[in-house]
Coordinates of C-alpha atoms in Angstrom, one line a residue:
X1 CA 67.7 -57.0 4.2
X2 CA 64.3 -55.5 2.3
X3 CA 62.8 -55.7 -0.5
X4 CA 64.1 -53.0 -3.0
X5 CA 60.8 -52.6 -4.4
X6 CA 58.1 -53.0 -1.4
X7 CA 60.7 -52.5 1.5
X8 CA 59.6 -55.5 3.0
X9 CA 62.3 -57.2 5.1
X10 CA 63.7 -60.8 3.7
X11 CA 64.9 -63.7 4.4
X12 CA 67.8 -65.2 2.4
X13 CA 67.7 -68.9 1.6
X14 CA 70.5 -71.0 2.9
X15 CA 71.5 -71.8 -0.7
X16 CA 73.4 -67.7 -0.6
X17 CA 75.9 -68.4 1.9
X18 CA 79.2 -69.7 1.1
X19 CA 79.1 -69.4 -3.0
X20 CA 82.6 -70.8 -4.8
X21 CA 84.3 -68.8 -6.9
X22 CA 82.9 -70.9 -10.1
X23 CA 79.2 -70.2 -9.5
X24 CA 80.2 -66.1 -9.0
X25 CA 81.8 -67.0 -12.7
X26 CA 78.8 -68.4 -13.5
X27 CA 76.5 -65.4 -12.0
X28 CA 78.8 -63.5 -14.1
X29 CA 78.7 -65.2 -17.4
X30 CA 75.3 -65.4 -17.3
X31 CA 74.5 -61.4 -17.1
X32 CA 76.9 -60.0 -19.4
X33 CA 75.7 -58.4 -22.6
X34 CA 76.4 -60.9 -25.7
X35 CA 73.3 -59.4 -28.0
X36 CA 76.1 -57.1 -29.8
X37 CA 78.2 -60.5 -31.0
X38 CA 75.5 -62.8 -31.7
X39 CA 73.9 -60.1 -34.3
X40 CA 74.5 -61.5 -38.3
X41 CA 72.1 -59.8 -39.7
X42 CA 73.7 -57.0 -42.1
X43 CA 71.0 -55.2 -41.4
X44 CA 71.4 -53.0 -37.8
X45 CA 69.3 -53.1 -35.3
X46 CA 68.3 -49.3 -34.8
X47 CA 68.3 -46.3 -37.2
X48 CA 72.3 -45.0 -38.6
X49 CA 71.0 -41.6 -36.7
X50 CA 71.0 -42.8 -33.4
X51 CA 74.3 -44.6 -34.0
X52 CA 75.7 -41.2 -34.9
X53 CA 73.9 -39.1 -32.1
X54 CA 75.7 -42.4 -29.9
X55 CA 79.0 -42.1 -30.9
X56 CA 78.8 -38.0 -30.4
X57 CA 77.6 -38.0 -26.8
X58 CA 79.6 -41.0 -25.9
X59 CA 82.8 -39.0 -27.0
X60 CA 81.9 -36.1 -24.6
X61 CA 81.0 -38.3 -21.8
X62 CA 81.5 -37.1 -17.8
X63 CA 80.9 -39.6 -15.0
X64 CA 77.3 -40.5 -14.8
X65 CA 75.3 -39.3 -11.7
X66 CA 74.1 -42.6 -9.8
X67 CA 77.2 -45.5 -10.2
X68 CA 77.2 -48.9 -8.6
X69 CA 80.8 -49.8 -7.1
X70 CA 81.1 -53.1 -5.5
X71 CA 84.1 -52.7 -2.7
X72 CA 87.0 -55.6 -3.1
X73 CA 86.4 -58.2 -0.2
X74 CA 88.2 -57.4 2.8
X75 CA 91.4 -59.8 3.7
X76 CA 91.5 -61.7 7.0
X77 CA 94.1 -59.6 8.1
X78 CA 93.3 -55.9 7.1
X79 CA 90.4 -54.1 9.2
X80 CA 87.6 -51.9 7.7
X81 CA 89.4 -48.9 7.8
X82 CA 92.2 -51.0 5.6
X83 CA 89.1 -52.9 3.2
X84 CA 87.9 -49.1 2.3
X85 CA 90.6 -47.8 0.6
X86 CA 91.5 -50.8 -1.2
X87 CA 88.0 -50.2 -2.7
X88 CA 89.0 -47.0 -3.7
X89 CA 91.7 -47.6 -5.2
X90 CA 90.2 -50.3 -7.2
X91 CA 87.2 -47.5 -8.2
X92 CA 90.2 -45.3 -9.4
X93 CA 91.8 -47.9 -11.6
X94 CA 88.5 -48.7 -13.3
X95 CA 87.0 -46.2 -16.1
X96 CA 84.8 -43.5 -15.3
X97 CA 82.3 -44.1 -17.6
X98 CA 81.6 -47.7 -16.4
X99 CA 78.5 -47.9 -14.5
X100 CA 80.1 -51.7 -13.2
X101 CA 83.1 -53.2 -12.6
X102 CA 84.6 -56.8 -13.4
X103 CA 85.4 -58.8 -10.1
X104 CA 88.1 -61.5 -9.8
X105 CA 87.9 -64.7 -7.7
X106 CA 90.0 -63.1 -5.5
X107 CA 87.7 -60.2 -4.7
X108 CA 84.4 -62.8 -4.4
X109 CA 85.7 -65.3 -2.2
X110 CA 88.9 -64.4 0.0
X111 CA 92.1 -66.3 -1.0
X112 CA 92.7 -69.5 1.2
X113 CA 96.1 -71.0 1.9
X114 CA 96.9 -73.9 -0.2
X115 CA 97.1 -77.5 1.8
X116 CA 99.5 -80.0 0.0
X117 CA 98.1 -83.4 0.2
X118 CA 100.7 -84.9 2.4
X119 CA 99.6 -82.3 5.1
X120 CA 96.1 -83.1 5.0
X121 CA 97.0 -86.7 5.5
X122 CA 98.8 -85.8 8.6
X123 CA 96.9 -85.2 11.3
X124 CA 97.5 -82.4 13.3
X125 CA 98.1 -81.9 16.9
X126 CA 96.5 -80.7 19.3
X127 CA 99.1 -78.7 20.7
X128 CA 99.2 -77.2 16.8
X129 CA 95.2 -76.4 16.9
X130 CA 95.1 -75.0 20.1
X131 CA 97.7 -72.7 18.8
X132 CA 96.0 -71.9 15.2
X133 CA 92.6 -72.0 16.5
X134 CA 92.4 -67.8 17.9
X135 CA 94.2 -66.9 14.6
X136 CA 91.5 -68.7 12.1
X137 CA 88.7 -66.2 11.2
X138 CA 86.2 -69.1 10.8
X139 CA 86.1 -69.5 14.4
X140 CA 85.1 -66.6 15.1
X141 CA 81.4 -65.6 14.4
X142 CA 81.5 -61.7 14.2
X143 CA 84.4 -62.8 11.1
X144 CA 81.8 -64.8 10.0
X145 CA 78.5 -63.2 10.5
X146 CA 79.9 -60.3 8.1
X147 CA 81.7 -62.4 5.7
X148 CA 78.4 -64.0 5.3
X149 CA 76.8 -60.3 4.9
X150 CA 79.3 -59.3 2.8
X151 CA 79.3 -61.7 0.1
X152 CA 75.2 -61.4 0.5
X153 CA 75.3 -57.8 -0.3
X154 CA 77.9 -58.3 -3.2
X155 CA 76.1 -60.9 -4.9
X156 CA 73.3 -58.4 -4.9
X157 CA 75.5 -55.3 -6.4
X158 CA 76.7 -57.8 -8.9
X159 CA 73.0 -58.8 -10.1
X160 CA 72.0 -55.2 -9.8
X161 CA 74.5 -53.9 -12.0
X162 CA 74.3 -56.7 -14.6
X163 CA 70.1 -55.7 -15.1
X164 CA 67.7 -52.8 -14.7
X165 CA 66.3 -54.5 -11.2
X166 CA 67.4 -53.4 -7.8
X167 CA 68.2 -56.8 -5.8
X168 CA 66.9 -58.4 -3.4
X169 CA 63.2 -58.3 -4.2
X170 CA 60.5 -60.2 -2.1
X171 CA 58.5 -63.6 -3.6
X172 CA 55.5 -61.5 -4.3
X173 CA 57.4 -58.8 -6.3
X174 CA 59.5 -61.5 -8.1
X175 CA 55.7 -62.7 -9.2
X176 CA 54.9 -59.3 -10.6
X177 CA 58.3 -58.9 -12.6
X178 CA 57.4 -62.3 -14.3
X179 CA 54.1 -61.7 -15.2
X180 CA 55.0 -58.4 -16.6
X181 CA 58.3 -60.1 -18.2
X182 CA 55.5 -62.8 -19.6
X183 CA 53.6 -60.2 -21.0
X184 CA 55.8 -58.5 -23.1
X185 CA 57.2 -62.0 -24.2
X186 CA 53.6 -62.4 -24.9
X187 CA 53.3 -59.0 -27.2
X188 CA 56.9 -59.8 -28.5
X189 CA 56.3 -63.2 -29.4
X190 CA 52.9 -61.8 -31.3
X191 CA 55.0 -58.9 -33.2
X192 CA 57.3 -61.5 -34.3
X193 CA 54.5 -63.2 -35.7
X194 CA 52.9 -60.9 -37.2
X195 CA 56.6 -59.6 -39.3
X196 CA 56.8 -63.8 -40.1
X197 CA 53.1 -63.2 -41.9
X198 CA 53.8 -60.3 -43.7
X199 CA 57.4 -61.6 -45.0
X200 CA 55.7 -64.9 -45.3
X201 CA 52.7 -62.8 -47.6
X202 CA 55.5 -60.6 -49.6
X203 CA 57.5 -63.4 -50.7
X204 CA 54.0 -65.4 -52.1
X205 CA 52.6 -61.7 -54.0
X206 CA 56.0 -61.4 -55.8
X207 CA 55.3 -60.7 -59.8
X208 CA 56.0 -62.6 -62.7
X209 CA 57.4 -62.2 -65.9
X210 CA 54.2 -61.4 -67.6
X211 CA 52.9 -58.8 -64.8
X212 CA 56.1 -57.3 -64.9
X213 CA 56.3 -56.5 -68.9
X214 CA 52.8 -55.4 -68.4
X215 CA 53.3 -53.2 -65.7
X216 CA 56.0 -51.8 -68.2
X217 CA 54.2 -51.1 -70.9
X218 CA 51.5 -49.6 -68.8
X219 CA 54.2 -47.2 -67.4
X220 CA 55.0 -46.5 -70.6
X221 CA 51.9 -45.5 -71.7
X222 CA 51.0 -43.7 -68.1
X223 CA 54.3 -41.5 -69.3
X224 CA 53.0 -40.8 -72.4
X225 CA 50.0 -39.9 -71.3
X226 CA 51.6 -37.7 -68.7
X227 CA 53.5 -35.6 -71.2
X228 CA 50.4 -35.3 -73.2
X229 CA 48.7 -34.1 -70.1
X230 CA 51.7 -32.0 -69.5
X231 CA 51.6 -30.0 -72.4
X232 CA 48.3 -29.5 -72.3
X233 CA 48.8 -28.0 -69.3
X234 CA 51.2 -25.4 -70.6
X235 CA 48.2 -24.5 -73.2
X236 CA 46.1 -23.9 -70.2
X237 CA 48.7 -21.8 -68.7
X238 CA 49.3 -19.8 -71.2
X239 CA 45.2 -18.8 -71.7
X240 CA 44.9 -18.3 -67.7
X241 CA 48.2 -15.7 -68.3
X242 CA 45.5 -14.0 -71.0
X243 CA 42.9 -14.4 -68.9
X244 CA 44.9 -12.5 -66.1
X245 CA 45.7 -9.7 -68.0
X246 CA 42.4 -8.8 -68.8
X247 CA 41.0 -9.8 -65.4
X248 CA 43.7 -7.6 -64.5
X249 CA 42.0 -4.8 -66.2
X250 CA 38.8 -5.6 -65.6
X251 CA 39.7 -4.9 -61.6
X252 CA 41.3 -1.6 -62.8
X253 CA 38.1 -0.4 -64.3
X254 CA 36.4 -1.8 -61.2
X255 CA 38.6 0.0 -59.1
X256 CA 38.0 2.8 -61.1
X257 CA 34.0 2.8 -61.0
X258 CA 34.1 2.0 -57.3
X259 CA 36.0 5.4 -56.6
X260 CA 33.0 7.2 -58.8
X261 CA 30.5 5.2 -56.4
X262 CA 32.6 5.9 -53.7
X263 CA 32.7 9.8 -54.4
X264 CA 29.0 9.6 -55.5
X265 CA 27.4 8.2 -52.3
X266 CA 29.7 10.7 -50.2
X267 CA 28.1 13.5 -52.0
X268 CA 24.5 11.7 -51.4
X269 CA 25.6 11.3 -47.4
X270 CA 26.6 14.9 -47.3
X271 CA 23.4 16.2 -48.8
X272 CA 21.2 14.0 -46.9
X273 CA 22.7 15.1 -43.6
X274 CA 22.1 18.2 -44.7
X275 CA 18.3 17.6 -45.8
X276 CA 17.9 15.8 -42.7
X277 CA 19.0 18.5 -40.4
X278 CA 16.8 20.9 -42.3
X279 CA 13.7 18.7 -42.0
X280 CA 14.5 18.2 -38.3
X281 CA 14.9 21.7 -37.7
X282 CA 11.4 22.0 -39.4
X283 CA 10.5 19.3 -37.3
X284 CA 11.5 21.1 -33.8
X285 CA 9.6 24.3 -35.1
X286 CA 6.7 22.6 -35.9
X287 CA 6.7 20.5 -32.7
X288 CA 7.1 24.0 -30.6
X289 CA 4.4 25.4 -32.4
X290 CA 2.1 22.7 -31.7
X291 CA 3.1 23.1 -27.7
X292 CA 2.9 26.5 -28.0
X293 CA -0.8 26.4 -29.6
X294 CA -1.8 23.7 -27.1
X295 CA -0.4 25.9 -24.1
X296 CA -1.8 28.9 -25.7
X297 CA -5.8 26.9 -25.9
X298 CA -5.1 25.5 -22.6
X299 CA -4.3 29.2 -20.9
X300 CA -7.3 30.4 -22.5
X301 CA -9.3 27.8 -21.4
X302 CA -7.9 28.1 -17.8
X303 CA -10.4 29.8 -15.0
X304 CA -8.3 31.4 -12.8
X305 CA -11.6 32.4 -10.0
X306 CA -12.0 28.9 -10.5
X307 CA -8.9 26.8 -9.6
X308 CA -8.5 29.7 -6.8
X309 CA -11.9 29.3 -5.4
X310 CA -13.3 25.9 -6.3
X311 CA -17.2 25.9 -4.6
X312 CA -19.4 22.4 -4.6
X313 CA -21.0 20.5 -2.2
X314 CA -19.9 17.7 0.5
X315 CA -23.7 16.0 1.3
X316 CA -26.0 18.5 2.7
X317 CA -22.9 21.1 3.3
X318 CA -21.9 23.7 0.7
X319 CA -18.2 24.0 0.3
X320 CA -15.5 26.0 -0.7
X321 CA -11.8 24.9 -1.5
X322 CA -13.0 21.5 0.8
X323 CA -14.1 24.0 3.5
X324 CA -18.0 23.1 4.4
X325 CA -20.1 25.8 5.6
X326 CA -22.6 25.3 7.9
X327 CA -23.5 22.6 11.0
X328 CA -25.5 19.8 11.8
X329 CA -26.3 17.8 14.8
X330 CA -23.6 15.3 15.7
X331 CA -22.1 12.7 13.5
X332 CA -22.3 15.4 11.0
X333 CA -20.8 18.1 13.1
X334 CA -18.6 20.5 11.7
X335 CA -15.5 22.3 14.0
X336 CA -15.6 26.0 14.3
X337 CA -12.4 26.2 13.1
X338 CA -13.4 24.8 9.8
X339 CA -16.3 27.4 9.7
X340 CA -14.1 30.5 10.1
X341 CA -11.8 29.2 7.7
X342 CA -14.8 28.7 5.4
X343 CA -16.2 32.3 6.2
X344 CA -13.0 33.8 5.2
X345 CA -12.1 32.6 2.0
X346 CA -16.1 33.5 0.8
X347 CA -14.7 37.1 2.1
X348 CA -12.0 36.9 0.2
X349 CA -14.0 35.6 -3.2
X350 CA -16.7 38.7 -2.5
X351 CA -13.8 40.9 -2.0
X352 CA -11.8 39.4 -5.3
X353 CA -15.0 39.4 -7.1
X354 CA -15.7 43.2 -6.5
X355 CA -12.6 44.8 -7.5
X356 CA -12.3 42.6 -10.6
X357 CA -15.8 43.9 -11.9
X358 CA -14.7 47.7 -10.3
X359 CA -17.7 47.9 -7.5
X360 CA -17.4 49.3 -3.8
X361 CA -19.8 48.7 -1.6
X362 CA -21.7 51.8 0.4
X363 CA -21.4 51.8 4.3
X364 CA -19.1 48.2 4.1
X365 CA -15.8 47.6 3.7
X366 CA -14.4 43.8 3.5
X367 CA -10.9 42.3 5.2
X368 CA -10.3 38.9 4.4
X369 CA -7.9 38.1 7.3
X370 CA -8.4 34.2 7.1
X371 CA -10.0 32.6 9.7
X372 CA -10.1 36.0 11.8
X373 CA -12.0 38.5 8.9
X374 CA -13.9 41.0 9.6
X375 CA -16.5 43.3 7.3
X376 CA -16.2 46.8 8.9
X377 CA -19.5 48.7 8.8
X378 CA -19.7 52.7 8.2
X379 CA -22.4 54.7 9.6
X380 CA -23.1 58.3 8.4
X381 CA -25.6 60.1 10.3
X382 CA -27.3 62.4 9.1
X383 CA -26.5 66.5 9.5
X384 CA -28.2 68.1 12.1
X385 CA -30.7 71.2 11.9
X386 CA -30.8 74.1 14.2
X387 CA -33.4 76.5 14.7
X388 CA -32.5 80.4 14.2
X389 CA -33.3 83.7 15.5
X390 CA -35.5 84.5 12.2
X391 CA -37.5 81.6 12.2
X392 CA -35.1 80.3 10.2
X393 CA -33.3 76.7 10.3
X394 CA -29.3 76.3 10.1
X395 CA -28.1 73.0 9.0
X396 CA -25.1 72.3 10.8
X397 CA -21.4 70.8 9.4
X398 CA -22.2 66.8 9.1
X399 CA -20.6 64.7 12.1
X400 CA -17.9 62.0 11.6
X401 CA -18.6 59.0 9.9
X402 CA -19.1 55.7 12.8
X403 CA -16.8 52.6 11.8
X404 CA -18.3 49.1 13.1
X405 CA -16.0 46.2 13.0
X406 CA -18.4 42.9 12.5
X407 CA -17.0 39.6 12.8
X408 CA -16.9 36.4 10.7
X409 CA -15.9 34.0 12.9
X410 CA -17.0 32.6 16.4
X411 CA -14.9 30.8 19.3
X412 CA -17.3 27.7 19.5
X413 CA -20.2 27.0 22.0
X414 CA -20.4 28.2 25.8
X415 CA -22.9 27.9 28.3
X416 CA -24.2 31.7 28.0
X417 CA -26.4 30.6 25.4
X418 CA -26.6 30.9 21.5
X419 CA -28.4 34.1 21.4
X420 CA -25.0 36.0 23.3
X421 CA -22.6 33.8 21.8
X422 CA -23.5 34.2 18.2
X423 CA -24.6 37.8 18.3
X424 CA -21.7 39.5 16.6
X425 CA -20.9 36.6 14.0
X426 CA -25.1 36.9 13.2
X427 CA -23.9 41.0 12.8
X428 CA -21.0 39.9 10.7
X429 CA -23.3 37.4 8.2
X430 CA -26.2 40.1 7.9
X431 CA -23.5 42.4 6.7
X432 CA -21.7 39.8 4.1
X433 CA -25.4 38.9 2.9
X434 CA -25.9 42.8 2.7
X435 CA -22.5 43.2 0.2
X436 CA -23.4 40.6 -1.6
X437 CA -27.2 42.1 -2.6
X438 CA -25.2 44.8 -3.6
X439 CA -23.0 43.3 -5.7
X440 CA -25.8 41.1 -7.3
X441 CA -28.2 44.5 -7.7
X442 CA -24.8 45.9 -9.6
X443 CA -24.3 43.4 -11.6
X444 CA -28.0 42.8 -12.3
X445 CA -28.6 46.3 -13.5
X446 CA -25.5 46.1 -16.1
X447 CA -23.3 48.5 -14.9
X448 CA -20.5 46.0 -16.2
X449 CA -18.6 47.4 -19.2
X450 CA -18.9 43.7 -21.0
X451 CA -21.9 42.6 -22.7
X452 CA -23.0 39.2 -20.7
X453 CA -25.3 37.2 -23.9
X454 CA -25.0 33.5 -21.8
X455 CA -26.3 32.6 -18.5
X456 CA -23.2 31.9 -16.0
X457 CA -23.6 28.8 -15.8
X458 CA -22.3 28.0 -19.4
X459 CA -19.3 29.2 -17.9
X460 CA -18.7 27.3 -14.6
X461 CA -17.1 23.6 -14.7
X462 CA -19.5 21.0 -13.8
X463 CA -17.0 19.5 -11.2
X464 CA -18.1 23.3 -9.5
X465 CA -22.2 23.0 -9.2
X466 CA -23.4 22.3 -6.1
X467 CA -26.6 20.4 -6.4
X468 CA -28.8 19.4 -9.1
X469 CA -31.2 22.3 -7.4
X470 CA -28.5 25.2 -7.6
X471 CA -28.2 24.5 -11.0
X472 CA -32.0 24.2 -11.7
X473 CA -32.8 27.9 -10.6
X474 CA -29.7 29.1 -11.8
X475 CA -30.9 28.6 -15.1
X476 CA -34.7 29.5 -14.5
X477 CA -33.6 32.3 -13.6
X478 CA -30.7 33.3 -15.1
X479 CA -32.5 32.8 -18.7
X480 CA -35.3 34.5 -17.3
X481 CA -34.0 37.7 -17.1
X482 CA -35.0 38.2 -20.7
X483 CA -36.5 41.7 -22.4
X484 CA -34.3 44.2 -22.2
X485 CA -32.2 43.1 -19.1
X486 CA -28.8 43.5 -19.9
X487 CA -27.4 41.6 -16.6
X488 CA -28.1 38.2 -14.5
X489 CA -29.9 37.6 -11.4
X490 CA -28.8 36.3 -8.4
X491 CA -30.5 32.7 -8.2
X492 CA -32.1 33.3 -4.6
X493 CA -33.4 36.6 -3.0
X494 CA -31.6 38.3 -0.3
X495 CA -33.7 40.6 2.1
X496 CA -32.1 41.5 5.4
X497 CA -30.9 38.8 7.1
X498 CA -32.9 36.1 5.3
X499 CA -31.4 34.6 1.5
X500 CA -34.2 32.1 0.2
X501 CA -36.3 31.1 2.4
X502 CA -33.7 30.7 5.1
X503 CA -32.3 33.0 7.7
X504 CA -28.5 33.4 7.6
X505 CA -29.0 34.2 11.8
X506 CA -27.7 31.4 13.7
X507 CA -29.1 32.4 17.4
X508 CA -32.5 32.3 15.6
X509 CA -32.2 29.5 13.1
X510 CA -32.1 25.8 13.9
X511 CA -28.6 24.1 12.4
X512 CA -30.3 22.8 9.3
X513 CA -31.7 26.2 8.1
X514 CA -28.4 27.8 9.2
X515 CA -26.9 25.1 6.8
X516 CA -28.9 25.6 4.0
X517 CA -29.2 29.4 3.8
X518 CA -24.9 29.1 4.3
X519 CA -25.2 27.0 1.1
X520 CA -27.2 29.4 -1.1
X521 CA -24.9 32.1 -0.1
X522 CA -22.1 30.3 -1.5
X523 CA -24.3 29.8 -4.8
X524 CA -25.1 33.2 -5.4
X525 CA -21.4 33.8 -4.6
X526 CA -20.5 30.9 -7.2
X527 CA -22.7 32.9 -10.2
X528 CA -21.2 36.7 -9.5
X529 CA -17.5 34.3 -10.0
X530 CA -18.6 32.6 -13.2
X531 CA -20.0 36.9 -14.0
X532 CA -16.6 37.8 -13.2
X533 CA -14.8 34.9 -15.0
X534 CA -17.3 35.6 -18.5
X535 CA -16.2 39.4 -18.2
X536 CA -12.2 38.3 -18.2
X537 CA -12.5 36.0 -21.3
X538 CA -14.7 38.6 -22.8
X539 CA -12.0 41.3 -22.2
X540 CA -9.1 38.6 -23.4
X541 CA -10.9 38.2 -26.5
X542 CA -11.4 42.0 -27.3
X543 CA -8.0 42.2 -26.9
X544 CA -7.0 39.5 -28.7
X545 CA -8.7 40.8 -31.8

């Protein structure tokens, strides 16, 4: 067998086997449930409710789930088969709602065939045992082994039914269960105590006489002072009823002004959305204006010849729109391609320049074609004169006028030599020095329609000046042109092929002269675009008034 608690196999003490019928009367006696008949106290042990809930469920009671049946004991001469259904039937004859039934000494310990005294004085023979000794069940040991297990198990069902502890349990467990048991002894024992004390402390604080007639009167007088207390309430009641009425219509007139505020502040919303979308709408125009003004001033101020053509310097090079103009020996060298591109936008600036102030040049006409432009040069010769019969000379019909197309840009260095390399791009820079004396003579005369009062350079942004010198002459002799002048003068001289004092010739020039007379072309060209820039905002503001 094992444990019922830790499974832990057992083994039974001697002292189980072979029980008499009296000590499984005793086992018996000694479970049963006696608390009900030993109770004197009128008082019950538990609440009348539970004894009612009790009595309903036990009246509708079905067999319980889990029940313990303890089969009869099996006779000596029936089998297993035989010893099963006499348990049943037993089961069947007991109630239902039992969860244990009541054995008889019959069941515990099989019956035994009584001996008379006279026949246990007799001695038996041997011819009488050998013949009884095959039919006794005690000889043999199987019958025995399993009586023996039997009444074993039994005896447990018996103690398991009569408690709320599955038998057999080991030594340790049976430990455990005491010392839990001995614990709530322990707590029980306290509790029991503890009710002693307080019956014990109830029965000693029991009033006399004297405290009783006082507490009396002083109920009496509590009572009295409860129905003054009482009625003094119902005065209060009846002024908080009059107090309710006109708080009542006090909140009706509250009601009635918060409507008026209510109405009130609507109207207030409605005309300040109103005055704010006016004043917002004054806003926007306002803030339009103020754009429009500033982007009116700013386009006025805007120099169109300027941002388009922007000329300054980079170091000893003159530049325009980042282009430099000119070379120098090598760290400082400057790619043809860089020059051509230079060359043609100061075409197209001379070009732009003209046909703003409404000049056109004699025997040159410009094409700005990028870093391929060309100036093409007209030649008229003159008629010829033949000699008569009469002494008398006939001039003859004037021949067709010669075009010359001059070039502004060169293909780089080859070994022929600079004086045949750079011929025709010298041709071509004679010719753009040549328009641009023109243009300066024109403009310096005053054949311009607007009246120029300020020197150029008033005119031109300072991020635009080449060098401290440019500006220096510029206004030497820009403001020198005083008397009657009406126009400006170009800041350096231009006679043939030479502006300043440097020739524009690059198969005659060294690379520094070439350099610098490149950069006062590009200064007289940056005065006739602040000319043509002061005649634009002269003609805007005739206009505009």
């Amino acid at each position: 067998m094992n444990c019922q608690n830790c499974r832990t196999p057992l083994k039974l003490d001697h002292s189980l086997q072979d029980l008499n019928p009296a000590a499984y009367d005793l086992l018996v006696g000694s479970t049963g449930y006696t608390h009900g008949s030993n109770t004197t106290s009128s008082r019950m042990p538990f609440p009348r409710e539970r004894q009612e809930l009790y009595n309903r469920v036990s009246q509708n009671a079905t067999s319980p789930v889990f029940k313990r049946t303890i089969p009869p004991p099996s006779l000596p001469g029936l089998g297993p088969q035989s010893a099963m259904a006499a348990s049943t039937k037993a089961g069947l004859k007991d109630n239902p709602t039992m969860s244990f039934v009541m054995l008889t000494d019959s069941q515990v310990v099989p019956p035994q065939p009584a001996s008379t005294g006279h026949e246990s004085s007799q001695p038996k023979s041997k011819s009488n045992r050998a013949n009884t000794a095959p039919h006794d069940p005690s000889n043999d040991p199987k019958q025995t082994l399993s009586h023996q297990i039997e009444s074993t198990t039994r005896l447990f069902e018996i103690l398991s039914s009569r408690s709320d502890i599955d038998h057999p349990i080991c030594t340790e467990c049976t430990d455990l269960l005491l010392s839990s048991f001995q614990a709530r002894l322990s707590a029980a024992t306290k509790e029991r105590d503890a009710y002693i004390a307080f019956l014990k402390n109830l029965n000693s604080t029991l009033p006399t006489a004297s405290e009783v007639s006082k507490a009396q009167s002083s109920l009496a007088s509590t009572r009295a002072a409860e129905s003054r207390a009482f009625s003094e309430l119902l005065t209060l009641e009846q002024e908080k009823a009059s107090l309710d009425a006109e708080l009542a219509a006090l909140e009706a007139e509250s009601l009635a002004l918060d409507s008026q505020e209510q109405s009130f502040w609507r109207s207030r919303n409605a005309f300040a959305l109103t005055l704010s979308s006016f004043q917002n709408d004054r806003d926007a125009l306002n803030a339009a204006y103020d754009h429009d003004a500033k982007q009116l001033e700013r386009l006025q101020r805007t120099n169109v010849y300027n941002d388009t053509f922007c000329i300054g310097h980079d170091g000893f090079f003159g530049t325009i729109n980042g282009l430099r103009l000119g070379r120098l020996p090598p760290p400082q060298n400057v790619d043809w391609a860089e020059i051509n591109a230079a060359w043609g936008t100061a075409c197209l600036l001379l070009a732009t320049v003209a046909e703003k102030l409404g000049f056109v040049f004699r025997g040159y006409k410009l094409k700005p074609m990028g870093s391929t432009s060309k100036i093409e040069k007209t030649d008229q010769p003159a008629p010829s004169v033949a000699p008569s019969s009469s002494n008398t000379r006939t001039v003859s019909q004037p021949a067709h006028p010669k075009t010359a197309s001059l070039e502004l840009f060169s293909s780089g260095d080859l070994p022929l030599g600079r004086l045949l390399l750079h011929r025709r791009l010298d041709a071509g820079m004679v010719a753009f020095l040549e328009c641009l004396r023109q243009l300066g003579e024109f403009v310096e005369m005053g054949s311009t329609s607007a009246s120029l009062s300020s020197p150029p350079s008033a005119t031109a942004s300072p991020r635009n000046q080449l060098d401290r010198n440019s500006s220096t002459n510029t206004n030497a002799e820009g403001g020198g042109g005083g008397g009657g002048e009406r126009g400006i003068k170009l800041p350096y001289e231009i006679h043939k092929d030479r502006i300043g004092d440097a020739s524009i010739r690059l198969s005659v020039s060294q690379d520094e002269a070439w350099t610098r007379a490149c950069k006062y072309t590009l200064t007289c060209c940056k005065f006739l675009l602040a000319h043509a820039s002061n005649v634009g905002a002269a003609g805007g503001k005739g206009v505009a008034r």
